[in-house]
PDB file of N, CA and C in Angstrom:
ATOM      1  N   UNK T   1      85.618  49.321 113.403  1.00  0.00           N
ATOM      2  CA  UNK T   1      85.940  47.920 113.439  1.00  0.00           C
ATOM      3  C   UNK T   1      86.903  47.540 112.316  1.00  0.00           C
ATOM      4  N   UNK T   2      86.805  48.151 111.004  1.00  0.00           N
ATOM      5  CA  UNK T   2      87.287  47.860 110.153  1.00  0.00           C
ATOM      6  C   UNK T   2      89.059  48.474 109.942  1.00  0.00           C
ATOM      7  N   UNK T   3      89.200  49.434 111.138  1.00  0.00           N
ATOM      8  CA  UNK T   3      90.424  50.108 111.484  1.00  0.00           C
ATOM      9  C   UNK T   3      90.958  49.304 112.328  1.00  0.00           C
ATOM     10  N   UNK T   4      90.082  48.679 113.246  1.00  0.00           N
ATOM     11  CA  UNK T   4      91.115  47.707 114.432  1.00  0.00           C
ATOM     12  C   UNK T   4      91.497  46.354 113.366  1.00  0.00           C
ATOM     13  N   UNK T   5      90.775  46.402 112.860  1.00  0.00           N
ATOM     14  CA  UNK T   5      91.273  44.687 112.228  1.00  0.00           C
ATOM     15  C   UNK T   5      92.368  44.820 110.884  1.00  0.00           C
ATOM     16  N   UNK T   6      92.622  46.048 110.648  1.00  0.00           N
ATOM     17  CA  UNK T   6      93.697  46.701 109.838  1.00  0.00           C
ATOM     18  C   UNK T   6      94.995  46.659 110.630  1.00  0.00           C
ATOM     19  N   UNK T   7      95.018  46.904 111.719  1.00  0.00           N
ATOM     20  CA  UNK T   7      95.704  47.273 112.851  1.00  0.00           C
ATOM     21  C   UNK T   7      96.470  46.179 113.697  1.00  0.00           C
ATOM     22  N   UNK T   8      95.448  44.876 113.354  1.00  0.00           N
ATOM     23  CA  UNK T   8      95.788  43.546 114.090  1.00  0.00           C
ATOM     24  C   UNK T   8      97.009  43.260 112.512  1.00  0.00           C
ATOM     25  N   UNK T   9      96.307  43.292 111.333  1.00  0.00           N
ATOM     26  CA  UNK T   9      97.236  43.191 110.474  1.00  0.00           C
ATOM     27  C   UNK T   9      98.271  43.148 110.324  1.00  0.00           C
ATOM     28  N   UNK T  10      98.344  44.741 110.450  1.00  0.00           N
ATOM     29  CA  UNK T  10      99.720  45.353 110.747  1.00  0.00           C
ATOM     30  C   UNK T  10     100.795  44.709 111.029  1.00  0.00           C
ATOM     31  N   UNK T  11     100.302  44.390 112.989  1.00  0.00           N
ATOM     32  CA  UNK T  11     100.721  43.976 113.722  1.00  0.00           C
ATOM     33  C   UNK T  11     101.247  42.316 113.703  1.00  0.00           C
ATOM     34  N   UNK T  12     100.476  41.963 112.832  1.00  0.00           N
ATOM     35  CA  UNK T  12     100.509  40.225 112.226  1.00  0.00           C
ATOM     36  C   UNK T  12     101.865  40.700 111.496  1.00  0.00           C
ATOM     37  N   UNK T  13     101.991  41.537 110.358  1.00  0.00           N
ATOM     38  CA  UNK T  13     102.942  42.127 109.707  1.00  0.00           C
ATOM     39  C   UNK T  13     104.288  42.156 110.014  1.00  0.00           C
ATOM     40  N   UNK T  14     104.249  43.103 111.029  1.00  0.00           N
ATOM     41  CA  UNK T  14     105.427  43.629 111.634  1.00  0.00           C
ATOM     42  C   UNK T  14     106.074  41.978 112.448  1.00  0.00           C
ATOM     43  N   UNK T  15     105.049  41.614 112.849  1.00  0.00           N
ATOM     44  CA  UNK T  15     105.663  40.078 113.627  1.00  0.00           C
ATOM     45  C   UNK T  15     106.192  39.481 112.872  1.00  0.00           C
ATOM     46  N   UNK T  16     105.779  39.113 111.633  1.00  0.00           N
ATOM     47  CA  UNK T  16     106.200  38.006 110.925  1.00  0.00           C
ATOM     48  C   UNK T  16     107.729  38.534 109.809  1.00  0.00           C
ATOM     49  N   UNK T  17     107.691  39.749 110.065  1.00  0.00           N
ATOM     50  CA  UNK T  17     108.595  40.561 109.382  1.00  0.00           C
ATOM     51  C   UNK T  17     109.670  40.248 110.201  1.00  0.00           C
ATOM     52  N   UNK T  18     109.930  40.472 111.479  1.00  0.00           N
ATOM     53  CA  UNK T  18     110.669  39.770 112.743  1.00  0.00           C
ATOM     54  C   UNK T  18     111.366  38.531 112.563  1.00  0.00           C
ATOM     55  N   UNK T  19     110.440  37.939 112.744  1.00  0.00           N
ATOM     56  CA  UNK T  19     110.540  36.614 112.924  1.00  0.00           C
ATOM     57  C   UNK T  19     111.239  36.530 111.484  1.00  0.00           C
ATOM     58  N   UNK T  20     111.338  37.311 110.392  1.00  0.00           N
ATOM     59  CA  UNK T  20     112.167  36.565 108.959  1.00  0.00           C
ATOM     60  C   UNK T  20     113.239  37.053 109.330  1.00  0.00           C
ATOM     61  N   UNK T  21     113.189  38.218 109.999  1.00  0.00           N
ATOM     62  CA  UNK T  21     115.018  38.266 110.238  1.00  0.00           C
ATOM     63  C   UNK T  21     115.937  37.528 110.942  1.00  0.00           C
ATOM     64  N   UNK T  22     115.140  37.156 111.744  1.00  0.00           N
ATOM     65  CA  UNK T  22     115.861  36.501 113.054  1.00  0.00           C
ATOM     66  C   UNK T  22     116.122  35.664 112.308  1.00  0.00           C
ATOM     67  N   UNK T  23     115.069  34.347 111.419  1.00  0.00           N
ATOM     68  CA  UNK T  23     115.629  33.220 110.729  1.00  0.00           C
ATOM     69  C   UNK T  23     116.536  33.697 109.943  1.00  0.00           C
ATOM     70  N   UNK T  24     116.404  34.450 108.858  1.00  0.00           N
ATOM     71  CA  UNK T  24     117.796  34.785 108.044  1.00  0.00           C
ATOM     72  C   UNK T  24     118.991  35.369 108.888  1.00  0.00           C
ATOM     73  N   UNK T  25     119.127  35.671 110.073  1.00  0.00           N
ATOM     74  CA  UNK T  25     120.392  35.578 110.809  1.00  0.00           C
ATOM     75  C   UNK T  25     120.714  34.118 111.565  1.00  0.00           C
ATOM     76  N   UNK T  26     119.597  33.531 111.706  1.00  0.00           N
ATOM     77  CA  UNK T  26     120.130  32.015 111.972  1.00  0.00           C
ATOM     78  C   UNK T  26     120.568  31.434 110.647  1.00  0.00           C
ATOM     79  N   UNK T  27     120.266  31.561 109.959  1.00  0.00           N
ATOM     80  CA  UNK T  27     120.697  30.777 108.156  1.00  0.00           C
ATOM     81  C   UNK T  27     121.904  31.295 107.851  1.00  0.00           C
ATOM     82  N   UNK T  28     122.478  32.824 108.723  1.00  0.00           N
ATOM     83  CA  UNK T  28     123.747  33.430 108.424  1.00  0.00           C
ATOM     84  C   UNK T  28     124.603  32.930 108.984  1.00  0.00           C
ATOM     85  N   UNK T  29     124.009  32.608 110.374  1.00  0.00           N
ATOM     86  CA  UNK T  29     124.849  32.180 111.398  1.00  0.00           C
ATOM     87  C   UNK T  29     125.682  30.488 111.481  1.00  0.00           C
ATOM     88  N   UNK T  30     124.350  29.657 110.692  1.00  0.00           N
ATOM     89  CA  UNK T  30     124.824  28.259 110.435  1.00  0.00           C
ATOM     90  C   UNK T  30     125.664  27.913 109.052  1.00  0.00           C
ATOM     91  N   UNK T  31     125.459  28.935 108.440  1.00  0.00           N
ATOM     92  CA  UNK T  31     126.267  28.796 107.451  1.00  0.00           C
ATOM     93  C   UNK T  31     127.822  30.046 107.548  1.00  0.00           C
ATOM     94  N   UNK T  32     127.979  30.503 108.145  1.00  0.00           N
ATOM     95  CA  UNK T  32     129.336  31.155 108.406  1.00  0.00           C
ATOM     96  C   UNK T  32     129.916  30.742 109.662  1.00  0.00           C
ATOM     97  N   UNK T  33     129.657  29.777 110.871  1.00  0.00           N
ATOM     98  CA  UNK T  33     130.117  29.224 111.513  1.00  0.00           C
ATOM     99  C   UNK T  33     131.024  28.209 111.446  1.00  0.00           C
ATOM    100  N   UNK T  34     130.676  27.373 110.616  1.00  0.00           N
ATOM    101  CA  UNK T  34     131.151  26.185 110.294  1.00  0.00           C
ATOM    102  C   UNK T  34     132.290  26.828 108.625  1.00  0.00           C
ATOM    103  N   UNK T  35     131.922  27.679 108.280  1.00  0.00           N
ATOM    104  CA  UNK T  35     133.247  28.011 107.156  1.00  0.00           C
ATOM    105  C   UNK T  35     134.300  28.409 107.512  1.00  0.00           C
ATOM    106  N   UNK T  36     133.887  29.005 108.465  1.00  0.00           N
ATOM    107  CA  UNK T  36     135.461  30.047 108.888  1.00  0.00           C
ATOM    108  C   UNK T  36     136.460  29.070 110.124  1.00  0.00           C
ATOM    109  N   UNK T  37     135.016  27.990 110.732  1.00  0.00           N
ATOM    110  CA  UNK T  37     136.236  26.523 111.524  1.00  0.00           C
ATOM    111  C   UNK T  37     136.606  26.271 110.373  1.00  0.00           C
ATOM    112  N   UNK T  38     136.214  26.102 109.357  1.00  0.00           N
ATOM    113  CA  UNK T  38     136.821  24.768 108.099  1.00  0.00           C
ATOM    114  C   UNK T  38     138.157  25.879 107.635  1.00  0.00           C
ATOM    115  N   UNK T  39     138.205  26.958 107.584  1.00  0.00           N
ATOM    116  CA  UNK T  39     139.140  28.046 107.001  1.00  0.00           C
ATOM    117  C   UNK T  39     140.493  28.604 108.430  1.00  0.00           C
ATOM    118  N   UNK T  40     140.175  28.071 109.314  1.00  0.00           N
ATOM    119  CA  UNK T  40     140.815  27.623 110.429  1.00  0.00           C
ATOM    120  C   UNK T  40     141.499  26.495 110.604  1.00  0.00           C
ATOM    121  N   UNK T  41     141.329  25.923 110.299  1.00  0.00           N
ATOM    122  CA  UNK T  41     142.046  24.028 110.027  1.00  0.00           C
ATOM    123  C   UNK T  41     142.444  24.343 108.815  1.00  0.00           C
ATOM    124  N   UNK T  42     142.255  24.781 108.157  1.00  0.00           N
ATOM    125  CA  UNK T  42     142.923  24.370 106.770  1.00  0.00           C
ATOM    126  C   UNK T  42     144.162  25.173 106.909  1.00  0.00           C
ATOM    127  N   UNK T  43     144.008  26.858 107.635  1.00  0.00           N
ATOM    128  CA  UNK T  43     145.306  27.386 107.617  1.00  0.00           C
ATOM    129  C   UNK T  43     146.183  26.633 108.988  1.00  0.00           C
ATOM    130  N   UNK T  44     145.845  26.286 109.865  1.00  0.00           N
ATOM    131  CA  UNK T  44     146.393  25.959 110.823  1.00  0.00           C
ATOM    132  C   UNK T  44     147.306  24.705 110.175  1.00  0.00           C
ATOM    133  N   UNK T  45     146.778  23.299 109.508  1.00  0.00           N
ATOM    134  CA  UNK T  45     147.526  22.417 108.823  1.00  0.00           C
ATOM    135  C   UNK T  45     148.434  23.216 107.685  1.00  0.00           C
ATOM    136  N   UNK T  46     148.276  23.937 106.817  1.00  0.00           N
ATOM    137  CA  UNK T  46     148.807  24.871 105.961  1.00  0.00           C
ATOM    138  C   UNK T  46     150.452  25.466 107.243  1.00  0.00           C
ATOM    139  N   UNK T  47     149.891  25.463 108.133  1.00  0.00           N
ATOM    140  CA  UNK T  47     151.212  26.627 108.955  1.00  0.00           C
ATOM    141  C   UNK T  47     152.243  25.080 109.215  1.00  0.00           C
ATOM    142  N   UNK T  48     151.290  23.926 109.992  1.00  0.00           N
ATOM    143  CA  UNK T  48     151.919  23.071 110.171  1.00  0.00           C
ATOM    144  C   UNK T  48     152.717  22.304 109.215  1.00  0.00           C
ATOM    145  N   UNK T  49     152.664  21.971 107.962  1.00  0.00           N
ATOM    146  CA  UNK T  49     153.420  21.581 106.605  1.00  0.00           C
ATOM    147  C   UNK T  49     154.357  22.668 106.829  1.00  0.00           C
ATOM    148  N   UNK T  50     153.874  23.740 106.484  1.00  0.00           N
ATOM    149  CA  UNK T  50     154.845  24.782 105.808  1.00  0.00           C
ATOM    150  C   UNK T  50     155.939  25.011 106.765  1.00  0.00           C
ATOM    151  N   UNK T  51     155.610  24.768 108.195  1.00  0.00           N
ATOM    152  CA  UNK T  51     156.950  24.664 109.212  1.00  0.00           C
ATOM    153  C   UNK T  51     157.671  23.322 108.840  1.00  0.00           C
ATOM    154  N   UNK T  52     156.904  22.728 109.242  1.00  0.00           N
ATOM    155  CA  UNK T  52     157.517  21.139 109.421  1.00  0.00           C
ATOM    156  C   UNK T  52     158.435  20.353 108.396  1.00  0.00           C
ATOM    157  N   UNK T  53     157.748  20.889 106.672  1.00  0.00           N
ATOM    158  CA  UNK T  53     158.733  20.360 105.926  1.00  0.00           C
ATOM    159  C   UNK T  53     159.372  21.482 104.766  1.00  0.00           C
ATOM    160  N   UNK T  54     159.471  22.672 104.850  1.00  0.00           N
ATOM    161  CA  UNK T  54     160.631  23.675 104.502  1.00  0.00           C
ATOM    162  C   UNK T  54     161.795  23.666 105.503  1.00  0.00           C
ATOM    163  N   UNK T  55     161.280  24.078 106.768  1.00  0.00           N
ATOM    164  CA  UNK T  55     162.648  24.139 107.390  1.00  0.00           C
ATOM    165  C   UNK T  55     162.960  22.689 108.375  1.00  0.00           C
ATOM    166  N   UNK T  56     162.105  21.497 108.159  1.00  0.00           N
ATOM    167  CA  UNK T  56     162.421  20.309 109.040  1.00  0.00           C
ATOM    168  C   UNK T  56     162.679  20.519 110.192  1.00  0.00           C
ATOM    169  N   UNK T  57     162.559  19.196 111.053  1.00  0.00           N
ATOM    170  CA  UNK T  57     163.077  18.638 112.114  1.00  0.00           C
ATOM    171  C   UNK T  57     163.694  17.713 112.018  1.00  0.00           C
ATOM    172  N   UNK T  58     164.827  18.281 112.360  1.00  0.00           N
ATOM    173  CA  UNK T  58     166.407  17.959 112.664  1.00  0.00           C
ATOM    174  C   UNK T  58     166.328  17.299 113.829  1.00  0.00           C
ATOM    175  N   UNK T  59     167.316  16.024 113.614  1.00  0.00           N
ATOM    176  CA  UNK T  59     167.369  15.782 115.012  1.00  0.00           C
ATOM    177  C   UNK T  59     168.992  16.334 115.051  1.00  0.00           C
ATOM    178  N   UNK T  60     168.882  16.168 116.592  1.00  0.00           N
ATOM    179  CA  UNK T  60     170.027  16.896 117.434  1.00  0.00           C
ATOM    180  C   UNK T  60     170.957  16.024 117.245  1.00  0.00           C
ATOM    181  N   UNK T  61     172.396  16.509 117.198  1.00  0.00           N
ATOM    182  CA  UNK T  61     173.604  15.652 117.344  1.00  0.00           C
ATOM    183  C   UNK T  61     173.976  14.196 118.239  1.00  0.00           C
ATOM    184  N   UNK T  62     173.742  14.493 119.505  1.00  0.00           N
ATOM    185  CA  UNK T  62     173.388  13.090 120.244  1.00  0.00           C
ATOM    186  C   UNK T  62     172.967  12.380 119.977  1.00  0.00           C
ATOM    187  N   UNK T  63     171.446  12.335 119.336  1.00  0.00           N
ATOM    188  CA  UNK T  63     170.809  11.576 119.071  1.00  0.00           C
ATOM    189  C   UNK T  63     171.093  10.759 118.109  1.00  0.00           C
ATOM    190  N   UNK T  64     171.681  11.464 116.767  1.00  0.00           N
ATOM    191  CA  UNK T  64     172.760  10.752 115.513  1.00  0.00           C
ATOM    192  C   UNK T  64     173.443   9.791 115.958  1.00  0.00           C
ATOM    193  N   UNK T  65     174.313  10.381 116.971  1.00  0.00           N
ATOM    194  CA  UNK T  65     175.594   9.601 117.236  1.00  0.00           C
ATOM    195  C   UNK T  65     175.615   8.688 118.405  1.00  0.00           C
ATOM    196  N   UNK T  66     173.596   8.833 119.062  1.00  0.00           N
ATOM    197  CA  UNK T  66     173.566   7.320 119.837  1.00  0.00           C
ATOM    198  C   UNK T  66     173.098   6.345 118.653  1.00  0.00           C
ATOM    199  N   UNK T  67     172.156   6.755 117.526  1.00  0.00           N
ATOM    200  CA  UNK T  67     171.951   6.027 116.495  1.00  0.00           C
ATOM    201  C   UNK T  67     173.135   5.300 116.000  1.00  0.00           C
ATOM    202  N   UNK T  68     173.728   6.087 115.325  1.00  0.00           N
ATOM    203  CA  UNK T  68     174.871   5.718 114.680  1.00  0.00           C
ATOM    204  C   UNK T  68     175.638   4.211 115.334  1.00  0.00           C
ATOM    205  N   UNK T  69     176.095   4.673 116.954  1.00  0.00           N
ATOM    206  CA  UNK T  69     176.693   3.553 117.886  1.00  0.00           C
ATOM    207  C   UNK T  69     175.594   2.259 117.396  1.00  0.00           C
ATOM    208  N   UNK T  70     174.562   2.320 117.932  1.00  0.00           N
ATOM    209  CA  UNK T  70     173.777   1.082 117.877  1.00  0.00           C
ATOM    210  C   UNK T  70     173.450   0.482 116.707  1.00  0.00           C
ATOM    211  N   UNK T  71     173.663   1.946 115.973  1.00  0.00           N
ATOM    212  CA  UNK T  71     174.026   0.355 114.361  1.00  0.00           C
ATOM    213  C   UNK T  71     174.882  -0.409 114.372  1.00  0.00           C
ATOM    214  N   UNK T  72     176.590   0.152 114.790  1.00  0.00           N
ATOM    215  CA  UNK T  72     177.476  -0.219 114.357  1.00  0.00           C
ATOM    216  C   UNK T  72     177.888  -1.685 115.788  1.00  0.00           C
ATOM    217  N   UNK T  73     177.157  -1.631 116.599  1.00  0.00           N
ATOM    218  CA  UNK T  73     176.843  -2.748 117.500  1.00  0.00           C
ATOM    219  C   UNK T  73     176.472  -3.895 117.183  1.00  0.00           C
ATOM    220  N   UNK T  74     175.335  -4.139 115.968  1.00  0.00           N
ATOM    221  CA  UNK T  74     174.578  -5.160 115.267  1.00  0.00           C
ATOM    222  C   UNK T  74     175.478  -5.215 114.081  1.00  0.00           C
TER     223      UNK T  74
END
């Protein structure tokens, strides 16, 4: 009797041993999910600056020289 109830132990043991991993891979999981979106946006805005105002957007020639006209209209 005193071997089976060693045995249930164990078995209490081994469960609860389980069950801590699984939570410490959920605690891995909620906390490295949400860093690597935040490390995703940050380079993605990072790409967007670094295009947008080193090499600009230019506008096209036409567009100048319909500007240009409609100033010189007023």
């Amino acid at each position: 009797m005193v071997i089976q109830s060693k045995k249930v132990k164990l078995k209490n043991l081994k469960a609860k041993r389980e069950a801590l991993k699984e939570a410490r891979k959920e605690k891995y999981w909620a906390f490295f999910l949400p860093v690597t979106t935040a490390i995703a946006v940050v380079n993605s805005l990072f790409w967007d600056w670094l295009i947008l105002y080193t090499m600009g957007v230019k506008k096209g020639h036409p567009e100048r020289l319909f500007e240009d006209q409609m100033i010189e209209q007023f």
